[in-house]
Coordinates of C-alpha atoms in Angstrom, one line a residue:
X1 CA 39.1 -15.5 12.7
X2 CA 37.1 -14.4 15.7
X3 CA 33.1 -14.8 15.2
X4 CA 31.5 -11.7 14.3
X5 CA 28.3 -10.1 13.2
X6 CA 27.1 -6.9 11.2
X7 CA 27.0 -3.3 12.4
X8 CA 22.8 -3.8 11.5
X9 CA 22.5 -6.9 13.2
X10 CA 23.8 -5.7 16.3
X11 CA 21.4 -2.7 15.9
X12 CA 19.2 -5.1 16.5
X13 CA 19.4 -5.2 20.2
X14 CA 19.3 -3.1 22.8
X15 CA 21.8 -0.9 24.0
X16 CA 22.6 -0.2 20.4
X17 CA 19.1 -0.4 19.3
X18 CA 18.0 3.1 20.8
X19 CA 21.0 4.7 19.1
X20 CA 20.3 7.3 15.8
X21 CA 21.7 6.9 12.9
X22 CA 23.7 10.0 11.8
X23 CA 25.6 8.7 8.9
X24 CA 27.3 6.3 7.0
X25 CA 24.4 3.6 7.2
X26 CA 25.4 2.9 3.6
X27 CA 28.4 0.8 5.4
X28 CA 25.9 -1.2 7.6
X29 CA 27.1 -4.9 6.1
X30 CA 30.2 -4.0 8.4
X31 CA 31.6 -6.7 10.2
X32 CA 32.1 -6.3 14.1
X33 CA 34.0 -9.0 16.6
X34 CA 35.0 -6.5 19.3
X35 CA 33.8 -3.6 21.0
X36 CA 36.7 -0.9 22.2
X37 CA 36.2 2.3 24.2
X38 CA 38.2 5.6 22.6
X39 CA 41.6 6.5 23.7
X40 CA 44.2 8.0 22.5
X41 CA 46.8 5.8 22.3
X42 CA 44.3 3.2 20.3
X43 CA 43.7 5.7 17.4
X44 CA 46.6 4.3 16.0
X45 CA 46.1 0.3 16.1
X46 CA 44.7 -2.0 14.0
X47 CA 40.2 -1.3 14.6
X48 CA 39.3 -3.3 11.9
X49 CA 35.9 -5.1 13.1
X50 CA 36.0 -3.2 15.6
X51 CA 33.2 -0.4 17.4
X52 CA 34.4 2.6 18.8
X53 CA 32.7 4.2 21.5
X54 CA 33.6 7.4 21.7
X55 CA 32.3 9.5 24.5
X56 CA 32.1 13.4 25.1
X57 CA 34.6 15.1 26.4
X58 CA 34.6 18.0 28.0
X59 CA 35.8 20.1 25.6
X60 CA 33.6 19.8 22.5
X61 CA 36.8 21.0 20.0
X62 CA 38.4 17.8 22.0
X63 CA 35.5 15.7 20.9
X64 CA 35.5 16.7 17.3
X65 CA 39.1 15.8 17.2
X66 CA 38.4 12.8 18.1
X67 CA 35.3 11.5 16.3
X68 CA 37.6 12.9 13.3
X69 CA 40.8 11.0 14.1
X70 CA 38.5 7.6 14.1
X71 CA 36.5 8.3 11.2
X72 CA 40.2 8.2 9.4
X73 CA 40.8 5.2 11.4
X74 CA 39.9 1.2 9.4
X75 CA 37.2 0.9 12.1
X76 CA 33.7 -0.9 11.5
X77 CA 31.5 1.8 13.3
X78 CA 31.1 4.4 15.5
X79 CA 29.0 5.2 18.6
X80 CA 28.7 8.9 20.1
X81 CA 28.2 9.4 23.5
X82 CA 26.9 12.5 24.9
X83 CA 23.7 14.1 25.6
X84 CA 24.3 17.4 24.2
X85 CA 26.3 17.9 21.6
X86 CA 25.5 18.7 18.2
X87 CA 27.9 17.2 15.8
X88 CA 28.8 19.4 12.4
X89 CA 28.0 18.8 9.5
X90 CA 31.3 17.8 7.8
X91 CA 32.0 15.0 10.2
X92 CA 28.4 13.3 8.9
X93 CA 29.5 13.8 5.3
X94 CA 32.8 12.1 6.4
X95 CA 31.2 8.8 7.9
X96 CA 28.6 8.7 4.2
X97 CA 32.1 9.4 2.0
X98 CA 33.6 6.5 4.3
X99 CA 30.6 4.2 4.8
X100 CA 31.3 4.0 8.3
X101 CA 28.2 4.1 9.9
X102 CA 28.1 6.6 12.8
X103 CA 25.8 6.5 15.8
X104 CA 24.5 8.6 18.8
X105 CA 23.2 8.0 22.4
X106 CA 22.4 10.3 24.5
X107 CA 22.3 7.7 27.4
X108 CA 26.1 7.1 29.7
X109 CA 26.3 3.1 28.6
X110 CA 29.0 1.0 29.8
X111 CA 31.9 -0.8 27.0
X112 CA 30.4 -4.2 28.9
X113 CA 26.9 -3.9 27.4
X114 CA 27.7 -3.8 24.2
X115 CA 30.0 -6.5 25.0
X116 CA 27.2 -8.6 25.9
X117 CA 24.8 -7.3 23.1
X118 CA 27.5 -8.3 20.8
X119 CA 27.8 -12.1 22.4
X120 CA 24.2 -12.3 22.2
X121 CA 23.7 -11.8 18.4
X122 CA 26.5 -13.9 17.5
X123 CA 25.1 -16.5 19.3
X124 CA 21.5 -15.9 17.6
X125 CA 23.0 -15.7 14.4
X126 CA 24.7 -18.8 15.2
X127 CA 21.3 -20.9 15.9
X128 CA 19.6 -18.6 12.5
X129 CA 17.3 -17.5 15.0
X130 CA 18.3 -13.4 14.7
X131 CA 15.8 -12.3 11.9
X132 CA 12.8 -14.0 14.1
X133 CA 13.9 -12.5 17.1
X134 CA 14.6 -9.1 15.8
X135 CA 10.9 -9.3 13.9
X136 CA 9.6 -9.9 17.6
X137 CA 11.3 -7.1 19.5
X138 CA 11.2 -4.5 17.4
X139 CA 7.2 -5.1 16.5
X140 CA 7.0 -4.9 20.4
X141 CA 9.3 -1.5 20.4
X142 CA 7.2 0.0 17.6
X143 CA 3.5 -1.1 19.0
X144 CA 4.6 0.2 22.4
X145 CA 5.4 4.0 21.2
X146 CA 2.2 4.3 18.9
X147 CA 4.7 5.9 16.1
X148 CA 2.4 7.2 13.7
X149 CA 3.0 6.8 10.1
X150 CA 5.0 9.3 8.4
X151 CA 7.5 9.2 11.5
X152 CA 7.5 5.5 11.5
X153 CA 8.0 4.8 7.4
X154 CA 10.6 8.1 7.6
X155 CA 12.6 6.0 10.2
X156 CA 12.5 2.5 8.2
X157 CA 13.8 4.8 5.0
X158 CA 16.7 6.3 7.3
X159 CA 17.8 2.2 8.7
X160 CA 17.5 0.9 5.3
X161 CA 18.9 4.3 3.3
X162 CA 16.1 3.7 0.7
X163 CA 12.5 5.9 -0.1
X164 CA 9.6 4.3 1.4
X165 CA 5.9 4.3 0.3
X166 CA 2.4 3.3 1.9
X167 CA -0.5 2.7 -0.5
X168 CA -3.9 1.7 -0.6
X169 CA -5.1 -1.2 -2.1
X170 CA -5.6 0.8 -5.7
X171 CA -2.0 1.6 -5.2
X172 CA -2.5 5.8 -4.5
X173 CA -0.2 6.7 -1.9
X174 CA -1.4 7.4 1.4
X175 CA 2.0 8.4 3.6
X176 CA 5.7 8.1 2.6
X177 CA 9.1 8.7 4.0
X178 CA 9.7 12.2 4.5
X179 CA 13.3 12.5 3.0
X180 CA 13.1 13.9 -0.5
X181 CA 16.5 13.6 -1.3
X182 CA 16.7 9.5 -1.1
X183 CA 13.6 9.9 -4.2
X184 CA 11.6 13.3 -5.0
X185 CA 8.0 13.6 -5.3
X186 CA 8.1 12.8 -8.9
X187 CA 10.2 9.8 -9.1
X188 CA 7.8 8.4 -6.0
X189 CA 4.6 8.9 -8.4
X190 CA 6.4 7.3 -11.3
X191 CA 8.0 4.3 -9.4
X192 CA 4.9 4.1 -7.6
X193 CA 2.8 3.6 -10.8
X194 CA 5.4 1.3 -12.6
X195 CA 4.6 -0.9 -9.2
X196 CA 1.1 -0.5 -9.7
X197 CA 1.2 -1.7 -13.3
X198 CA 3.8 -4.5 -12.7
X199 CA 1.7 -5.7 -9.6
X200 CA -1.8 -6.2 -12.0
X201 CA 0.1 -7.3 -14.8
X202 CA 2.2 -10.4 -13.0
X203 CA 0.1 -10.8 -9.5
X204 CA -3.5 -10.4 -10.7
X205 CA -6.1 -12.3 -8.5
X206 CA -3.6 -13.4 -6.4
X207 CA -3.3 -12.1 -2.7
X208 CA -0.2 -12.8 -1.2
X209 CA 0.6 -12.5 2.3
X210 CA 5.0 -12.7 2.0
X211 CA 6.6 -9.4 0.5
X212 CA 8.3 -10.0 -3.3
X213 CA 10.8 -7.8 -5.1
X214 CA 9.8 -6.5 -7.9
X215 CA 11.7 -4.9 -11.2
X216 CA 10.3 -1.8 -12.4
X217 CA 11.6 -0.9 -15.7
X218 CA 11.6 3.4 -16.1
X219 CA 10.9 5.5 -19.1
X220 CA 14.8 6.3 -19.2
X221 CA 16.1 3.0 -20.2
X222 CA 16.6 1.8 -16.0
X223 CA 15.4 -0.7 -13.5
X224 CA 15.0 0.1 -9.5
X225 CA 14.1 -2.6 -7.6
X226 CA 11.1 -2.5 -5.3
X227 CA 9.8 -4.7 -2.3
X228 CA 6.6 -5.3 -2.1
X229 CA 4.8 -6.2 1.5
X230 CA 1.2 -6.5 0.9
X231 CA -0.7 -5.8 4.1
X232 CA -3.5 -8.3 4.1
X233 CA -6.0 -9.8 6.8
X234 CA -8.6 -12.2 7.3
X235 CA -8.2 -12.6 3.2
X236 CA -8.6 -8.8 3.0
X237 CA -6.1 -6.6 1.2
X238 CA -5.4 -3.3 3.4
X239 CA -2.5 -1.6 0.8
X240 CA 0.7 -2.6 0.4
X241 CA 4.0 -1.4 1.9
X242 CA 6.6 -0.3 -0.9
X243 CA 10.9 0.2 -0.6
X244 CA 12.4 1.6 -4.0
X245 CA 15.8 0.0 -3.6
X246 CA 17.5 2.4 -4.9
X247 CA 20.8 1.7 -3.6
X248 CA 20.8 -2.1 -4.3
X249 CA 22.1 -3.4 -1.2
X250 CA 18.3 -4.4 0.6
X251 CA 19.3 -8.3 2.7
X252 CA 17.4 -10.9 4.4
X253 CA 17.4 -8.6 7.8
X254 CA 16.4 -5.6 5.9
X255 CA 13.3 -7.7 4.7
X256 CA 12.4 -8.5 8.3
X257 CA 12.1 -5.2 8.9
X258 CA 10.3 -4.3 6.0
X259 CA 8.0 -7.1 7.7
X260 CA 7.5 -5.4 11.1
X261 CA 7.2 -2.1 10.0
X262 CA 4.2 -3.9 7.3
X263 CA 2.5 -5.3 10.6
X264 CA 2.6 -1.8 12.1
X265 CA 1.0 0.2 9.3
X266 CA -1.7 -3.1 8.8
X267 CA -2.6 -2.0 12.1
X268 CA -3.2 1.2 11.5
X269 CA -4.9 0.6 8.4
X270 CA -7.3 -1.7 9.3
X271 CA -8.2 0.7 12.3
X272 CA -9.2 3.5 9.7
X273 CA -11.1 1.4 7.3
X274 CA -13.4 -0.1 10.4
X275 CA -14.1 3.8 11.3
X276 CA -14.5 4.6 7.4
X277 CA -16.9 1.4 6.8
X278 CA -19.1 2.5 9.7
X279 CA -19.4 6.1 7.8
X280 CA -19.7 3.9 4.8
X281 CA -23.2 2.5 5.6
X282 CA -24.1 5.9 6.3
X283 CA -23.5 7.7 2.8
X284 CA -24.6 4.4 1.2
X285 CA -28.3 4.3 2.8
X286 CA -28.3 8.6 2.0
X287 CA -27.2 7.7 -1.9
X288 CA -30.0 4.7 -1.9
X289 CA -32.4 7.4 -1.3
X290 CA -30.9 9.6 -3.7
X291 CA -31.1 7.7 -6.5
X292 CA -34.7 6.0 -5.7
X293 CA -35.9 9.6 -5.1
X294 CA -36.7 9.0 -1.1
X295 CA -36.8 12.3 0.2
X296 CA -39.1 15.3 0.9
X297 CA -37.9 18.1 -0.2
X298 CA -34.9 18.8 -2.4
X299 CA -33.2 21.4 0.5
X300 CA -33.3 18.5 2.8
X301 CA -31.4 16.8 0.6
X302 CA -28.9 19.5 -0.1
X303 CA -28.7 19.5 3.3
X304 CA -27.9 16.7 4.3
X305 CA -25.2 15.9 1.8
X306 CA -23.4 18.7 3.2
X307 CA -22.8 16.4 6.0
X308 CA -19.8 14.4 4.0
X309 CA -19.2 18.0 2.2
X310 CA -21.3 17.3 -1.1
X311 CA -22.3 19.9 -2.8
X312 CA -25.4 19.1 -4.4
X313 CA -26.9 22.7 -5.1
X314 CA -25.3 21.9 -8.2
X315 CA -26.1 19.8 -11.6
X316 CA -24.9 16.4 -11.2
X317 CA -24.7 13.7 -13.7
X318 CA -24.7 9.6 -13.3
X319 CA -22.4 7.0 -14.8
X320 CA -23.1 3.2 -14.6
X321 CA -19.6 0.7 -14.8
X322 CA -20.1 -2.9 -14.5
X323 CA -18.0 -6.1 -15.3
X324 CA -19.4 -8.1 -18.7
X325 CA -20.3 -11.6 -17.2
X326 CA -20.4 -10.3 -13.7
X327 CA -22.2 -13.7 -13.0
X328 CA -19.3 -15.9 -14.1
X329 CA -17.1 -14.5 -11.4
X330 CA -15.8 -16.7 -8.8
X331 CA -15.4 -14.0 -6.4
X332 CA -18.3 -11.1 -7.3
X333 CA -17.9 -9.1 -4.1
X334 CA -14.2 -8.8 -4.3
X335 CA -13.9 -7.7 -7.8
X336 CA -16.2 -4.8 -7.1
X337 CA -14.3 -4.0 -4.7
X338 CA -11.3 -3.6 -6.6
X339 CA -13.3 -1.8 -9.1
X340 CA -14.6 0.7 -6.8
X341 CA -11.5 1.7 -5.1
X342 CA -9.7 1.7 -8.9
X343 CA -12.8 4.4 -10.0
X344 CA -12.3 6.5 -6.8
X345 CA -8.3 6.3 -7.3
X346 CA -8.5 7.8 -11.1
X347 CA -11.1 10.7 -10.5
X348 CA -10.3 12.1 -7.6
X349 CA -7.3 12.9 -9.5
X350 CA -9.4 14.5 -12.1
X351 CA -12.7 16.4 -10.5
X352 CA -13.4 18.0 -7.4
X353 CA -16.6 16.1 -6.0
X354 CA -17.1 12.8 -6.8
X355 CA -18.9 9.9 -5.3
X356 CA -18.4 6.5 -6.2
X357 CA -20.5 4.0 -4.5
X358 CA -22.0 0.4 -4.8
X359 CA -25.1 -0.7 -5.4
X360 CA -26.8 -4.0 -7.1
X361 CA -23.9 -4.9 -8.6
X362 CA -23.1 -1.7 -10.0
X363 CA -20.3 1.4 -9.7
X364 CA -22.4 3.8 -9.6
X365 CA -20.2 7.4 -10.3
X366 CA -22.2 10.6 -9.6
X367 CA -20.2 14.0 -10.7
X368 CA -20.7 17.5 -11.3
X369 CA -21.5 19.1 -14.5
X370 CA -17.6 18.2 -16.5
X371 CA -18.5 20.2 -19.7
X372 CA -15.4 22.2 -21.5
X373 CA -15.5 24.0 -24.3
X374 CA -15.9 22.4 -27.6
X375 CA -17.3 19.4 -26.7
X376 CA -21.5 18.1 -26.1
X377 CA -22.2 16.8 -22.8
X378 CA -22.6 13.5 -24.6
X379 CA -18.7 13.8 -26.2
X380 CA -18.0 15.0 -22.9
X381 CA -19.2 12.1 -20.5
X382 CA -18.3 9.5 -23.3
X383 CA -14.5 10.7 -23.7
X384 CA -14.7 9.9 -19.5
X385 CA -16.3 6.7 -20.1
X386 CA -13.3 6.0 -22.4
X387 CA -10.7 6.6 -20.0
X388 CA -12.3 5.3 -17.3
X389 CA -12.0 2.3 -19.1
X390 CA -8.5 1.9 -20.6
X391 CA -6.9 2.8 -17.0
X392 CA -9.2 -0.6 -15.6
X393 CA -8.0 -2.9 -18.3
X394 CA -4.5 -2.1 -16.9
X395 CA -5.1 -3.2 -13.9
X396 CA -7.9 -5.7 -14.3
X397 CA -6.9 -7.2 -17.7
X398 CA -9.1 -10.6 -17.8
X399 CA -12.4 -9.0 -17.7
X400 CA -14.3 -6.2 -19.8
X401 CA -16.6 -3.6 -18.2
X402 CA -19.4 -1.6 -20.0
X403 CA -20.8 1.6 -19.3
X404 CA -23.8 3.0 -19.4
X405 CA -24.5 7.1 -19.1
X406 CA -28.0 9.0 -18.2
X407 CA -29.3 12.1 -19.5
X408 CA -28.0 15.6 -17.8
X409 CA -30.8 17.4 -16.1
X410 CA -29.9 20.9 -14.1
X411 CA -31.7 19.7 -10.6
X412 CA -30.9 17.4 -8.2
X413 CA -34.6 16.0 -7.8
X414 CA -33.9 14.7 -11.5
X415 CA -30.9 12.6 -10.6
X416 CA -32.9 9.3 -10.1
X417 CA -34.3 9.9 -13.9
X418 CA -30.3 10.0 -15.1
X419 CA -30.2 6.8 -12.8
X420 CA -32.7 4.9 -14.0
X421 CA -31.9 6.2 -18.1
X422 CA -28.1 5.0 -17.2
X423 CA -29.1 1.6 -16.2
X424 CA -31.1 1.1 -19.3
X425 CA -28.4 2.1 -21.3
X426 CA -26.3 -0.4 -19.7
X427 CA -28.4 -3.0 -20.1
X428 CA -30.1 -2.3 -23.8
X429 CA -26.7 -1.2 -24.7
X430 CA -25.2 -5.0 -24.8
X431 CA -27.7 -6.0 -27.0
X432 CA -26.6 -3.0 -29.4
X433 CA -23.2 -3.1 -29.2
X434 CA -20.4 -5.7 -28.1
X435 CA -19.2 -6.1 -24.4
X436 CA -16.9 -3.5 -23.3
X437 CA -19.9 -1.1 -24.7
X438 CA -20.3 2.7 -23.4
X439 CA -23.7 3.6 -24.6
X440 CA -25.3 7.0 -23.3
X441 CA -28.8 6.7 -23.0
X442 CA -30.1 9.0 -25.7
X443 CA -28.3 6.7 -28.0
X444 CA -30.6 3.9 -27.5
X445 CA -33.3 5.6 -30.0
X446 CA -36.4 3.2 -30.5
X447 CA -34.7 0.9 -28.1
X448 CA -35.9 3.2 -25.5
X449 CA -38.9 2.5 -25.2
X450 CA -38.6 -1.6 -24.6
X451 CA -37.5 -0.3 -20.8
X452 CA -41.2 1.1 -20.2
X453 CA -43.1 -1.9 -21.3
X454 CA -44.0 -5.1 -19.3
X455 CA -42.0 -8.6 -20.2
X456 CA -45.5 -9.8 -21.4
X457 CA -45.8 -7.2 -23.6
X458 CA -41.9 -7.7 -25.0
X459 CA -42.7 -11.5 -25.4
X460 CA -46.1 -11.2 -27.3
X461 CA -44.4 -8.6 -29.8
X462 CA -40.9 -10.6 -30.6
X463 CA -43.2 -14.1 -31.1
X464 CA -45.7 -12.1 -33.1
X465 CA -42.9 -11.2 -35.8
X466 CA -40.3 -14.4 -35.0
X467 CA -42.3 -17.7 -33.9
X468 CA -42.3 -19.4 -37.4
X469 CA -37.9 -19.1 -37.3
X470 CA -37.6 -19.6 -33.9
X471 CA -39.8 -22.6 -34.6
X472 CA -37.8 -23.6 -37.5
X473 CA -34.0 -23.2 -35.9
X474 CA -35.2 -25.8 -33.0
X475 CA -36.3 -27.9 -35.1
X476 CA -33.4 -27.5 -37.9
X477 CA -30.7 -26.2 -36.0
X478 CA -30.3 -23.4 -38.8
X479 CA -29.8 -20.2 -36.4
X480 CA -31.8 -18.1 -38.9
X481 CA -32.4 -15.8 -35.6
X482 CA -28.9 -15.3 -35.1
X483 CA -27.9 -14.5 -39.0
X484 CA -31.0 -12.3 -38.7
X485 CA -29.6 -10.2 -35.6
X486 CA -26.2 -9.4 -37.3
X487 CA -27.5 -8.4 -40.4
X488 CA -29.5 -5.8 -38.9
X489 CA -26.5 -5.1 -36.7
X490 CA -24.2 -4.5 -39.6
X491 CA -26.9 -2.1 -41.3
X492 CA -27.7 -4.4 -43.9
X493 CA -24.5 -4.5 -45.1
X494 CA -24.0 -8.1 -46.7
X495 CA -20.6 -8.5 -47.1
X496 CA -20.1 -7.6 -43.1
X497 CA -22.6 -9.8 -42.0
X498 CA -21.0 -13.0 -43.7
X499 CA -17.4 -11.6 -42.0
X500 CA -19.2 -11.7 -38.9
X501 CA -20.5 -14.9 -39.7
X502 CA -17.9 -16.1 -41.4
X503 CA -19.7 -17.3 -44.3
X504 CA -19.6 -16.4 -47.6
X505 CA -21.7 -13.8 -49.9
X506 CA -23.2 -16.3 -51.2
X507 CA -23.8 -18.6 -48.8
X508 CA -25.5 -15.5 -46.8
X509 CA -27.6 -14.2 -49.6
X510 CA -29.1 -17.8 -49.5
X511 CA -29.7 -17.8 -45.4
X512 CA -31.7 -14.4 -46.1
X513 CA -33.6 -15.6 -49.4
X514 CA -34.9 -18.3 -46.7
X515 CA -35.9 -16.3 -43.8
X516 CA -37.7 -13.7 -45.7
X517 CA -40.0 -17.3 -47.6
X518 CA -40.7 -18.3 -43.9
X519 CA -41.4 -15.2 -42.4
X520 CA -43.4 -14.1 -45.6
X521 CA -41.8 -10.9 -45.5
X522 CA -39.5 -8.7 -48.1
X523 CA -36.5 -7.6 -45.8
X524 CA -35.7 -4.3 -48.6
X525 CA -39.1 -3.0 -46.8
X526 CA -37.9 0.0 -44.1
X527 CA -40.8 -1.0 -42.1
X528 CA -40.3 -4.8 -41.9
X529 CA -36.8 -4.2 -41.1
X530 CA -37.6 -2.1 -38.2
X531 CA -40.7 -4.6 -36.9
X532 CA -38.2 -7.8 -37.1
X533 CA -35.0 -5.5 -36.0
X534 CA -36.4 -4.0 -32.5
X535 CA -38.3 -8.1 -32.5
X536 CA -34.5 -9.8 -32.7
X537 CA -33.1 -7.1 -29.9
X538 CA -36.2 -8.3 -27.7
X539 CA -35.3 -11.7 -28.3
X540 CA -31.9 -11.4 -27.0
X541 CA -33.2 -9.2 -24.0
X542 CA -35.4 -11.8 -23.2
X543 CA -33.2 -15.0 -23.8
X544 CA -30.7 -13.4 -21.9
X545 CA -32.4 -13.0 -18.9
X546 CA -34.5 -16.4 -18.2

């Protein structure tokens, strides 16, 4: 059996290469071994392997004819020359029906160089050097034309007959292949979400330079296979490059291209974000003097926001998110990253203006006034905090973030106040509730107040109420301060307190009889609970932060 190579793999050099692919590219594993000119007398032999070149006659009824009689014929492929005619309609659907991949040129090429384009990949497949030298010419062909991206993803979906997808690094889809009919608009959000989730969920912290496949498992009982080619540099992920295999049949050359056209839109990408980071710095240091109240008048403001099309002649309200144990992170900086782009990905979706920026160690979210019907502003910005939070543990499931939410004022000279209240609340609110908190600011009651006084004065109040225990659980190692903080925690409630403990009753009711001897106080007293419950919060506060 003569040596041969597929209808693809020839594809991959030029003359062939600057062909179009009408139809039939479902047939592309083909097998060629020869290359024949049309004639009429060779409609009827044996063209299996083979690739017709058919050219135009002058007659284009004489033409059609002909590309008709070979499409019937057992032939491998077909190239169409001629630089004007428009082939119908029928004869496509013939070369899909058939899987007989049908091409066009417009240029006059000789039998002979094909003949040598076809020597030439037999011999590279030979020496497995084809996929490495096809990655290197085409990347040259595609760099050289500047394709931009819709044209250039549209023509990787048409070569490998299968929807393609750009996305940023939160997985939202920036440009796609154009061709609805390979995937509609719907499917591509779905299958693009099932990636999402399947990325988080199996790839998390990783960042891989190689494309993977990937099995998405739809809501209709189906699987679709999906190549991933994440687009990273210098350790920095860009987005990733995603082909819904939806007619199972993706190989090793089809990856390669995957590859190229990955290095092509990495390009492109990293081009944008070094023009978006340098308008980055600029909204950061205007939102800096936003929230720390740095400028003169509140028009100027107003005015310049309109700059970046921020409409602040309106209320705004401020939402803090930040990771529980932020300091425990090997990699801080990249994590807030991820959770900035993640918070920018899900509300966009939902509100018209909204600004999502860094700063400290904090997502900072500012938005307009969200209110609906039937709901506070509290229930309102809480239900958000909620959400906000269940779509991140999807996608970042080994860490916990807490929230904290200021108070809504109608001007936007009275944002740094919702700033400053949201910041308490995300602080005082871990020593109220457990991590993974979302506490609003007006919920912090007595608590409030700790934020306004100095660390001297915190430290002379909890010792005033707490040296004798804290004295006597160094000493003992009895944790009295500890059994003290969840029973105020748990309202009193005895029989929580030991579950939390996980002690018994009785065993509890002893720990307490003991605390209230050394501290000389009776605990059923409202106002000795509230001295020694705001004394154990500023305990915490304090132990937490030396």
């Amino acid at each position: 059996m003569p040596p041969f190579c597929t209808v693809q793999e020839l594809m991959v050099l030029d003359p062939l290469r600057q062909s179009t692919i009408i139809g039939g590219w479902a047939g592309r594993e083909n097998q060629i071994s020869q290359v024949v000119t049309a004639v009429p007398q060779l409609a009827a032999s044996d063209l299996t392997n083979s690739l017709v070149i058919i050219r135009q006659e002058s007659q284009v009824q004489d033409t059609e004819a002909t590309l008709r009689t070979y499409l019937h014929s057992g032939a491998a492929a077909i190239l169409f020359i001629g630089p004007d005619t428009v082939l119908l309609p029928c004869l496509t659907a013939i070369a899909e029906e058939r899987q007989m991949p049908l091409l066009a040129s417009g240029k006059s090429l000789e039998e002979q160089e094909f003949v040598f384009a076809l020597e030439l990949v037999i011999t590279l497949n030979k020496g497995k050097r084809l996929i490495h030298f096809a990655e290197y010419s085409n990347l040259n062909q595609l760099t050289a034309i500047g394709t931009d991206l819709p044209p250039m993803l549209t023509k990787l979906a048409v070569y490998l007959q299968n929807p393609v997808v750009l996305v940023n690094p939160a997985f939202h889809i920036i440009s796609c292949s154009t061709d609805e009919k390979l995937l509609d608009h719907i499917e591509r959000e779905q299958l693009t979400r099932l990636a999402r989730l399947q990325h988080y969920r199996c790839k998390a912290g990783e960042l891989l330079a190689t494309p993977y496949l990937s099995k998405l498992e739809n809501s209709n009982g189906g699987s679709v296979s999906c190549w991933v080619n994440p687009l990273l540099r210098d350790g920095q992920i860009y987005g990733y490059l995603l082909v819904f295999d939806v007619s199972n049949h993706l190989n090793p050359l089809d990856v390669c291209r995957i590859k190229e056209t990955g290095i092509f839109s990495l390009q492109v990408l990293a081009h944008r974000k070094t023009i978006e980071d340098t308008e980055k710095k600029y909204q950061d240091h205007f939102l800096y003097d936003l929230l720390y109240n740095n400028f003169v008048t509140e028009e100027s403001l107003i005015q310049r926001a309109r700059h970046w099309n921020w409409d602040f002649s309106k209320p705004q309200q401020i939402l803090i998110m930040e990771p529980d144990d932020l300091h425990l992170l090997t990699n801080k900086s990249r994590m807030l990253r991820k959770l900035q782009l993640n918070v920018e990905d899900f509300l966009q979706h939902k509100y018209r203006q909204v600004i999502v920026t860094e700063q400290q160690g904090q997502i900072v979210i500012i938005i307009g006034d969200i209110m609906n019907e039937g709901k506070t502003a509290k229930q309102q910005w809480k239900s958000l905090g909620k959400s906000l939070q269940a779509y991140m543990q999807e996608i970042i499931t080994e860490v916990t973030f807490s929230i904290g939410i200021g108070k809504f004022y109608t001007t936007i000279a009275d944002l740094c106040r919702s700033y400053q209240e949201a910041k308490h609340a995300l602080d005082l609110g871990r020593f109220i509730q457990e991590k993974g908190h979302i506490t609003h600011f007006e919920e912090l009651g007595i608590i409030r107040l700790l934020s306004h006084m100095s660390l001297e004065q915190l430290d002379d109040y909890y010792k005033e109420y707490l040296a004798v225990l804290i004295e006597y659980d160094e000493k003992n190692d009895t944790n009295f301060i500890e059994t003290l903080h969840v029973y105020f925690q748990q309202n009193g409630d005895l029989n929580l307190t030991a579950e939390k403990l996980f002690q018994h009753a009785n065993t509890l009711r002893y720990r307490l009889k003991k605390i209230e001897e050394l501290l000389e106080t009776d605990l059923k007293q409202l106002e000795n609970r509230i001295n020694l419950s705001v004394a154990c919060k500023i305990f915490k506060i304090r132990k937490t932060n030396l």
